[in-house]
Short mmCIF file of C-alpha atoms and ligand atoms in Angstrom, two decimals:
data_model
loop_
_atom_site.label_atom_id
_atom_site.label_comp_id
_atom_site.label_asym_id
_atom_site.label_seq_id
_atom_site.Cartn_x
_atom_site.Cartn_y
_atom_site.Cartn_z
CA MET A 26 -141.45 -198.53 44.26
CA ARG A 27 -145.15 -198.45 43.36
CA VAL A 28 -145.76 -197.32 39.79
CA GLY A 29 -149.08 -196.61 38.09
CA VAL A 30 -149.45 -197.18 34.35
CA LEU A 31 -152.19 -195.61 32.23
CA THR A 32 -153.05 -195.28 28.56
CA GLY A 33 -154.68 -191.97 27.58
CA GLY A 34 -156.34 -190.56 24.46
CA GLY A 35 -157.25 -192.56 21.36
CA ASP A 36 -156.00 -196.13 21.34
CA CYS A 37 -153.37 -197.40 18.92
CA PRO A 38 -151.66 -200.66 18.01
CA GLY A 39 -148.69 -201.34 20.30
CA LEU A 40 -150.15 -200.03 23.57
CA ASN A 41 -150.22 -203.53 25.04
CA ALA A 42 -146.62 -204.07 23.97
CA VAL A 43 -145.61 -201.00 26.02
CA ILE A 44 -147.67 -202.09 29.04
CA ARG A 45 -146.01 -205.51 28.85
CA ALA A 46 -142.47 -204.15 28.51
CA VAL A 47 -142.78 -201.50 31.20
CA THR A 48 -144.32 -203.97 33.67
CA LYS A 49 -141.78 -206.73 33.05
CA SER A 50 -138.85 -204.29 33.11
CA LEU A 51 -139.99 -202.59 36.33
CA MET A 52 -140.56 -205.93 38.03
CA ARG A 53 -137.09 -207.14 37.06
CA CYS A 54 -135.02 -203.97 37.49
CA CYS A 55 -136.61 -202.47 40.62
CA GLN A 56 -138.86 -205.19 42.05
CA ALA A 57 -141.54 -202.54 41.59
CA GLU A 58 -145.21 -203.05 42.26
CA VAL A 59 -147.04 -202.09 39.07
CA ILE A 60 -150.62 -200.82 39.15
CA GLY A 61 -152.76 -200.69 36.01
CA ILE A 62 -154.99 -197.60 35.96
CA GLU A 63 -158.24 -198.16 34.05
CA ASP A 64 -159.53 -195.86 31.29
CA GLY A 65 -156.72 -193.31 31.37
CA PHE A 66 -156.99 -190.23 33.56
CA ALA A 67 -160.66 -191.05 34.27
CA GLY A 68 -159.48 -194.11 36.23
CA LEU A 69 -156.80 -192.09 38.02
CA MET A 70 -159.34 -189.52 39.24
CA GLU A 71 -161.79 -192.23 40.28
CA GLY A 72 -159.19 -194.58 41.76
CA ARG A 73 -160.11 -197.46 39.43
CA VAL A 74 -157.06 -199.72 39.30
CA HIS A 75 -155.91 -203.31 39.27
CA PRO A 76 -152.52 -204.91 39.80
CA LEU A 77 -150.28 -205.74 36.84
CA ASP A 78 -147.86 -208.61 37.17
CA TRP A 79 -145.96 -211.01 34.93
CA ASP A 80 -149.01 -213.18 34.23
CA ALA A 81 -151.30 -210.20 33.60
CA VAL A 82 -149.08 -208.91 30.81
CA SER A 83 -148.11 -212.23 29.25
CA GLY A 84 -149.59 -213.02 25.84
CA ILE A 85 -150.65 -209.45 25.03
CA LEU A 86 -147.80 -208.42 22.72
CA PHE A 87 -149.71 -209.17 19.52
CA SER A 88 -153.04 -207.64 20.46
CA GLY A 89 -154.33 -204.24 19.36
CA GLY A 90 -156.09 -201.80 21.69
CA THR A 91 -155.20 -201.51 25.37
CA ILE A 92 -155.92 -203.99 28.15
CA LEU A 93 -156.24 -201.01 30.52
CA GLY A 94 -158.91 -199.16 28.55
CA THR A 95 -158.56 -195.49 27.68
CA SER A 96 -160.47 -192.25 27.59
CA ASN A 97 -160.02 -189.10 25.53
CA ARG A 98 -162.52 -187.09 27.53
CA ALA A 99 -161.17 -187.08 31.10
CA ASN A 100 -158.99 -184.03 31.71
CA PRO A 101 -157.57 -183.54 35.21
CA LEU A 102 -156.43 -180.06 34.15
CA ALA A 103 -160.00 -178.96 33.32
CA SER A 104 -160.41 -177.32 36.75
CA LYS A 105 -158.52 -176.79 40.00
CA GLU A 106 -160.83 -179.35 41.67
CA SER A 107 -160.18 -182.07 39.06
CA THR A 108 -156.41 -181.49 39.25
CA GLU A 109 -156.54 -181.83 43.03
CA GLN A 110 -158.71 -184.92 42.73
CA ALA A 111 -156.17 -186.61 40.41
CA LEU A 112 -153.23 -185.74 42.66
CA ALA A 113 -155.11 -186.81 45.78
CA GLN A 114 -156.03 -190.17 44.23
CA ALA A 115 -152.39 -190.73 43.24
CA GLY A 116 -151.60 -190.19 46.92
CA VAL A 117 -154.37 -192.57 48.08
CA LEU A 118 -153.05 -195.22 45.68
CA GLY A 119 -149.56 -194.69 47.11
CA LEU A 120 -148.02 -194.05 43.69
CA ASP A 121 -144.33 -193.12 43.70
CA ALA A 122 -144.53 -192.46 39.97
CA LEU A 123 -146.80 -192.68 36.96
CA VAL A 124 -146.14 -193.93 33.43
CA ALA A 125 -148.48 -192.10 31.05
CA ILE A 126 -148.68 -193.68 27.59
CA GLY A 127 -150.39 -191.31 25.20
CA GLY A 128 -150.32 -188.62 22.56
CA ASN A 129 -150.16 -184.84 22.59
CA GLY A 130 -153.16 -184.41 24.89
CA THR A 131 -151.86 -186.98 27.38
CA MET A 132 -148.40 -185.38 27.44
CA THR A 133 -149.92 -181.96 28.08
CA ILE A 134 -151.89 -183.35 31.03
CA ALA A 135 -148.83 -185.29 32.23
CA HIS A 136 -146.81 -182.08 32.17
CA GLY A 137 -149.48 -180.24 34.17
CA LEU A 138 -149.58 -182.97 36.85
CA ALA A 139 -145.78 -183.28 36.90
CA GLU A 140 -145.50 -179.54 37.54
CA ARG A 141 -147.74 -180.03 40.56
CA GLY A 142 -145.48 -182.70 42.03
CA LEU A 143 -146.49 -186.08 40.56
CA PRO A 144 -143.37 -187.82 39.17
CA ILE A 145 -144.22 -188.92 35.61
CA VAL A 146 -142.56 -190.60 32.65
CA GLY A 147 -144.37 -190.25 29.31
CA VAL A 148 -144.37 -192.75 26.45
CA PRO A 149 -145.31 -191.33 23.02
CA LYS A 150 -148.23 -193.09 21.37
CA THR A 151 -150.14 -192.13 18.27
CA ILE A 152 -150.87 -193.34 14.79
CA ASP A 153 -150.53 -189.66 13.75
CA ASN A 154 -146.75 -189.56 14.43
CA ASP A 155 -147.15 -185.92 15.45
CA ILE A 156 -145.54 -185.79 18.90
CA GLU A 157 -142.90 -183.14 19.35
CA GLY A 158 -139.37 -184.38 19.95
CA CYS A 159 -139.98 -187.95 18.78
CA GLU A 160 -139.16 -189.01 15.24
CA ARG A 161 -141.50 -192.01 15.27
CA SER A 162 -144.28 -192.99 17.65
CA PHE A 163 -145.44 -196.58 17.83
CA GLY A 164 -148.76 -197.26 16.07
CA PHE A 165 -147.78 -195.14 13.09
CA ASP A 166 -146.16 -198.00 11.17
CA THR A 167 -149.27 -200.17 11.61
CA ALA A 168 -151.56 -197.36 10.43
CA VAL A 169 -149.35 -196.76 7.39
CA ALA A 170 -149.51 -200.48 6.56
CA THR A 171 -153.32 -200.42 6.75
CA VAL A 172 -153.63 -197.33 4.55
CA THR A 173 -151.09 -198.71 2.07
CA GLN A 174 -153.16 -201.86 1.68
CA ALA A 175 -156.32 -199.79 1.16
CA LEU A 176 -154.57 -197.77 -1.55
CA GLU A 177 -153.50 -200.98 -3.27
CA HIS A 178 -157.07 -202.22 -3.16
CA VAL A 179 -158.58 -199.08 -4.67
CA GLN A 180 -155.98 -199.17 -7.47
CA THR A 181 -157.47 -202.31 -8.98
CA THR A 182 -161.11 -201.28 -8.75
CA GLY A 183 -160.25 -197.75 -9.92
CA GLN A 184 -158.42 -199.23 -12.89
CA SER A 185 -161.30 -201.55 -13.81
CA HIS A 186 -163.87 -198.74 -13.81
CA GLY A 187 -161.68 -195.87 -15.00
CA ARG A 188 -162.51 -193.83 -11.90
CA VAL A 189 -160.91 -191.30 -9.62
CA MET A 190 -160.53 -192.94 -6.22
CA ILE A 191 -160.04 -190.73 -3.16
CA VAL A 192 -158.84 -192.30 0.10
CA GLU A 193 -158.94 -190.24 3.30
CA THR A 194 -156.53 -190.99 6.14
CA MET A 195 -156.48 -189.92 9.78
CA GLY A 196 -153.61 -187.85 11.18
CA ARG A 197 -155.30 -184.76 12.59
CA TYR A 198 -153.22 -181.67 11.71
CA ALA A 199 -150.19 -183.63 10.47
CA GLY A 200 -149.81 -185.41 7.14
CA TRP A 201 -147.38 -188.15 8.12
CA ILE A 202 -149.77 -191.07 7.52
CA ALA A 203 -150.96 -189.77 4.15
CA LEU A 204 -147.41 -188.98 3.03
CA GLU A 205 -145.80 -192.33 3.87
CA ALA A 206 -148.79 -194.47 2.89
CA GLY A 207 -149.34 -192.39 -0.25
CA ILE A 208 -145.81 -193.13 -1.39
CA ALA A 209 -145.96 -196.79 -0.33
CA GLY A 210 -149.36 -197.23 -1.97
CA ALA A 211 -148.45 -195.48 -5.26
CA ALA A 212 -150.96 -192.64 -4.94
CA ASP A 213 -150.96 -190.22 -7.89
CA ALA A 214 -151.71 -187.29 -5.57
CA ILE A 215 -151.02 -186.84 -1.85
CA LEU A 216 -152.74 -184.00 -0.04
CA LEU A 217 -151.50 -182.91 3.38
CA PRO A 218 -152.56 -180.41 6.05
CA GLU A 219 -149.15 -178.75 5.63
CA ILE A 220 -149.76 -177.82 1.95
CA ASP A 221 -153.15 -176.30 1.08
CA PHE A 222 -154.21 -177.83 -2.22
CA ASP A 223 -155.28 -176.14 -5.43
CA PRO A 224 -158.35 -177.99 -6.78
CA GLU A 225 -157.35 -176.92 -10.32
CA ALA A 226 -154.07 -178.86 -10.03
CA LEU A 227 -156.05 -182.01 -9.19
CA ILE A 228 -158.58 -181.47 -11.98
CA GLU A 229 -155.69 -181.11 -14.41
CA LEU A 230 -154.03 -184.31 -13.11
CA CYS A 231 -157.23 -186.35 -13.35
CA ARG A 232 -158.02 -185.04 -16.87
CA GLN A 233 -154.55 -185.99 -18.08
CA ARG A 234 -154.96 -189.48 -16.66
CA GLU A 235 -158.48 -189.96 -18.07
CA ALA A 236 -156.97 -190.74 -21.48
CA LYS A 237 -154.32 -193.09 -20.10
CA PRO A 238 -154.20 -194.97 -17.73
CA ARG A 239 -157.89 -193.95 -17.17
CA TYR A 240 -157.79 -193.88 -13.37
CA THR A 241 -156.33 -191.73 -10.59
CA VAL A 242 -155.73 -192.46 -6.91
CA ILE A 243 -155.68 -189.56 -4.45
CA CYS A 244 -154.59 -190.00 -0.84
CA ILE A 245 -155.84 -187.11 1.29
CA ALA A 246 -155.19 -186.48 4.99
CA GLU A 247 -158.26 -185.57 7.06
CA GLY A 248 -156.61 -182.25 7.97
CA ALA A 249 -155.98 -181.17 4.37
CA LYS A 250 -157.90 -178.20 3.01
CA PRO A 251 -158.19 -176.30 -0.28
CA ARG A 252 -156.39 -172.99 -0.67
CA GLY A 253 -158.48 -170.32 1.01
CA GLY A 254 -160.83 -173.03 2.38
CA GLU A 255 -161.65 -174.44 5.79
CA LEU A 256 -160.92 -177.69 7.61
CA THR A 257 -163.66 -180.33 7.29
CA VAL A 258 -164.96 -180.98 10.81
CA GLU A 259 -166.96 -184.15 11.35
CA ARG A 260 -168.08 -183.43 14.91
CA MET A 261 -167.31 -181.55 18.09
CA ILE A 262 -166.89 -183.37 21.41
CA GLN A 263 -167.26 -180.59 23.92
CA ASP A 264 -165.90 -182.33 27.02
CA SER A 265 -162.76 -183.56 25.24
CA PRO A 266 -159.44 -181.71 25.84
CA ASP A 267 -159.27 -181.46 22.01
CA PRO A 268 -162.94 -181.14 20.97
CA ILE A 269 -162.51 -181.02 17.16
CA ARG A 270 -162.88 -184.29 15.24
CA LEU A 271 -161.89 -183.95 11.61
CA GLY A 272 -163.33 -186.11 8.82
CA GLY A 273 -165.06 -186.04 5.47
CA VAL A 274 -162.71 -183.92 3.37
CA ALA A 275 -162.60 -186.78 0.80
CA HIS A 276 -166.31 -186.26 0.10
CA HIS A 277 -165.79 -182.51 -0.13
CA LEU A 278 -163.02 -183.06 -2.68
CA ARG A 279 -165.24 -185.47 -4.63
CA THR A 280 -167.88 -182.74 -5.04
CA MET A 281 -165.17 -180.35 -6.30
CA LEU A 282 -163.77 -182.79 -8.87
CA GLU A 283 -166.74 -184.72 -10.23
CA PRO A 284 -168.49 -181.88 -12.14
CA GLN A 285 -165.19 -181.09 -13.92
CA LEU A 286 -164.39 -184.63 -15.10
CA HIS A 287 -165.77 -187.31 -17.40
CA SER A 288 -164.84 -190.03 -14.89
CA GLU A 289 -166.86 -190.94 -11.88
CA VAL A 290 -165.26 -190.14 -8.52
CA ARG A 291 -165.51 -192.31 -5.41
CA ALA A 292 -164.40 -191.38 -1.89
CA THR A 293 -163.43 -193.76 0.94
CA VAL A 294 -162.92 -192.52 4.50
CA LEU A 295 -160.81 -195.17 6.23
CA GLY A 296 -161.53 -193.97 9.77
CA HIS A 297 -160.85 -196.18 12.76
CA VAL A 298 -159.69 -199.25 10.83
CA GLN A 299 -156.35 -197.37 10.87
CA ARG A 300 -156.26 -197.57 14.67
CA GLY A 301 -157.18 -201.22 15.06
CA GLY A 302 -155.59 -204.60 14.61
CA SER A 303 -152.36 -206.23 15.59
CA PRO A 304 -149.23 -204.03 15.63
CA THR A 305 -146.65 -204.60 12.90
CA PRO A 306 -143.34 -206.18 13.96
CA PHE A 307 -141.74 -202.71 13.76
CA ASP A 308 -144.30 -201.28 16.18
CA ARG A 309 -143.96 -204.27 18.52
CA VAL A 310 -140.22 -203.72 18.72
CA LEU A 311 -140.46 -199.93 19.09
CA ALA A 312 -143.18 -200.19 21.74
CA THR A 313 -141.13 -202.75 23.65
CA GLN A 314 -138.07 -200.46 23.53
CA PHE A 315 -140.17 -197.49 24.67
CA GLY A 316 -141.63 -199.45 27.60
CA ASN A 317 -138.22 -200.70 28.64
CA HIS A 318 -136.70 -197.23 28.37
CA ALA A 319 -139.50 -195.74 30.47
CA ALA A 320 -138.63 -198.25 33.21
CA GLN A 321 -134.95 -197.31 32.92
CA LEU A 322 -135.81 -193.61 33.35
CA LEU A 323 -137.88 -194.44 36.44
CA GLU A 324 -135.07 -196.54 37.88
CA ALA A 325 -132.65 -193.64 37.31
CA GLY A 326 -135.07 -191.19 38.96
CA GLN A 327 -135.40 -189.19 35.73
CA PHE A 328 -138.95 -187.98 36.02
CA ASN A 329 -141.11 -185.52 34.09
CA ARG A 330 -139.63 -186.64 30.81
CA MET A 331 -141.00 -188.45 27.76
CA VAL A 332 -139.22 -191.32 26.05
CA THR A 333 -138.19 -190.50 22.48
CA LEU A 334 -136.69 -192.03 19.38
CA GLU A 335 -133.85 -189.83 18.15
CA HIS A 336 -131.75 -190.83 15.14
CA GLY A 337 -132.89 -194.40 15.66
CA ALA A 338 -131.87 -194.58 19.34
CA MET A 339 -133.78 -194.29 22.61
CA GLY A 340 -133.66 -190.89 24.29
CA SER A 341 -135.85 -188.63 26.36
CA ILE A 342 -137.13 -185.06 26.37
CA ALA A 343 -138.58 -182.84 29.11
CA LEU A 344 -142.39 -182.95 29.16
CA GLU A 345 -142.50 -179.17 29.06
CA GLU A 346 -140.91 -179.26 25.60
CA VAL A 347 -143.64 -181.62 24.35
CA ALA A 348 -146.77 -180.17 25.98
CA ASP A 349 -149.18 -178.20 23.76
CA ARG A 350 -147.17 -178.83 20.57
CA THR A 351 -147.75 -180.74 17.34
CA ARG A 352 -145.07 -182.02 14.99
CA GLN A 353 -146.14 -181.44 11.40
CA VAL A 354 -144.34 -182.52 8.24
CA PRO A 355 -141.66 -179.86 7.63
CA LEU A 356 -141.94 -178.30 4.18
CA ASP A 357 -138.33 -179.26 3.46
CA HIS A 358 -138.84 -182.91 4.44
CA PRO A 359 -136.93 -185.19 2.04
CA LEU A 360 -140.00 -187.36 1.39
CA LEU A 361 -141.83 -184.37 -0.09
CA GLU A 362 -138.97 -183.88 -2.53
CA THR A 363 -138.98 -187.59 -3.37
CA ALA A 364 -142.73 -187.47 -4.02
CA ARG A 365 -142.39 -184.46 -6.33
CA ASP A 366 -139.39 -185.99 -8.14
CA ILE A 367 -141.33 -189.16 -8.99
CA GLY A 368 -144.24 -187.13 -10.30
CA VAL A 369 -146.65 -187.30 -7.36
CA CYS A 370 -148.97 -184.27 -7.29
CA LEU A 371 -148.96 -182.57 -3.88
CA GLY A 372 -151.87 -180.36 -4.86
CA GLU A 373 -149.65 -177.38 -5.71
O1 F6P B 53 -155.06 -188.92 17.21
C1 F6P B 53 -155.47 -190.14 16.73
C2 F6P B 53 -156.74 -190.03 15.93
O2 F6P B 53 -157.06 -191.31 15.41
C3 F6P B 53 -156.70 -188.99 14.81
O3 F6P B 53 -155.99 -189.42 13.68
C4 F6P B 53 -158.17 -188.77 14.58
O4 F6P B 53 -158.41 -187.49 14.03
C5 F6P B 53 -158.75 -188.86 15.97
O5 F6P B 53 -157.82 -189.60 16.75
C6 F6P B 53 -160.09 -189.54 16.03
O6 F6P B 53 -160.55 -189.48 17.35
P1 F6P B 53 -161.82 -190.29 17.88
O7 F6P B 53 -161.38 -191.71 18.11
O8 F6P B 53 -162.21 -189.59 19.13
O9 F6P B 53 -162.87 -190.22 16.83
#
């Protein structure tokens, strides 16, 4: 068996752990030849590959990023010609199957290629934790740890100066990172894309805290927006399958709050630091399990499925049930109730 492996979309901690596990497992279970495809679907369409073997994937477990490179612009589904080019190159490379490690966009492309006859197994990757059918994607735990540390850091400076400190997280249209890190980092308010916030509720919170303890920490997801307001878009990348890049809502919120308060307000947009660095032990383990399970699916001939984590165990789901979907925080999620019960303002 000759299997191609690619990483698509934005990078995330733990990608190398998956590449390592899938390569080692395939070599051991099926004596497979494993081919690393460079820069995601761009490399597939252009036939840019190199072999992956035991030595090539040794020593990469701890490292962030992806040794294969990635691209969030190449889209084989953009036109009939590009789809045919991707499928033809898979044929030229002699691929019996493809392992596509990526997020929502990658799974949508994987589904499109699978429907046209390329056997694919998907592995869910994203710091956003927003992939349908999977209760936790690798990379998320590392991002939450980074944001939690940032929240801890702004607590002390916010306390010293008696300021309102706003920290903006990534997460696109889902609030998972802000919710978990906000709770872990003791934020006083957590603002999510799933719950449009009322600026008056935040003004009230900050005013109450101005007397004692003098400072307030707000954790806001990049996809959050005020009631009746719009998303804050940082830029558009026209040739990307998902052209909208969110960012900057923390500054927008600062301009809403500052004129209404005695305290100064400072905003920090964490950005790509959330995507970098070494994966946490949790993500290393999860990514290794995902990679191993992808190899098991290939060995069993179960194609056109994505590996999942369901109730703490490995599982899989048809790609068609994942494609074109986003998993947001459900409004009845227990963590929302916990946050409210301990007095965290959700902007309501
Ligand atoms: O999906 C992962 C993610 O990091 C989002 O949280 C963020 O909105 C986006 O990618 C940023 O994309 P880029 O790296 O293209 O700026």
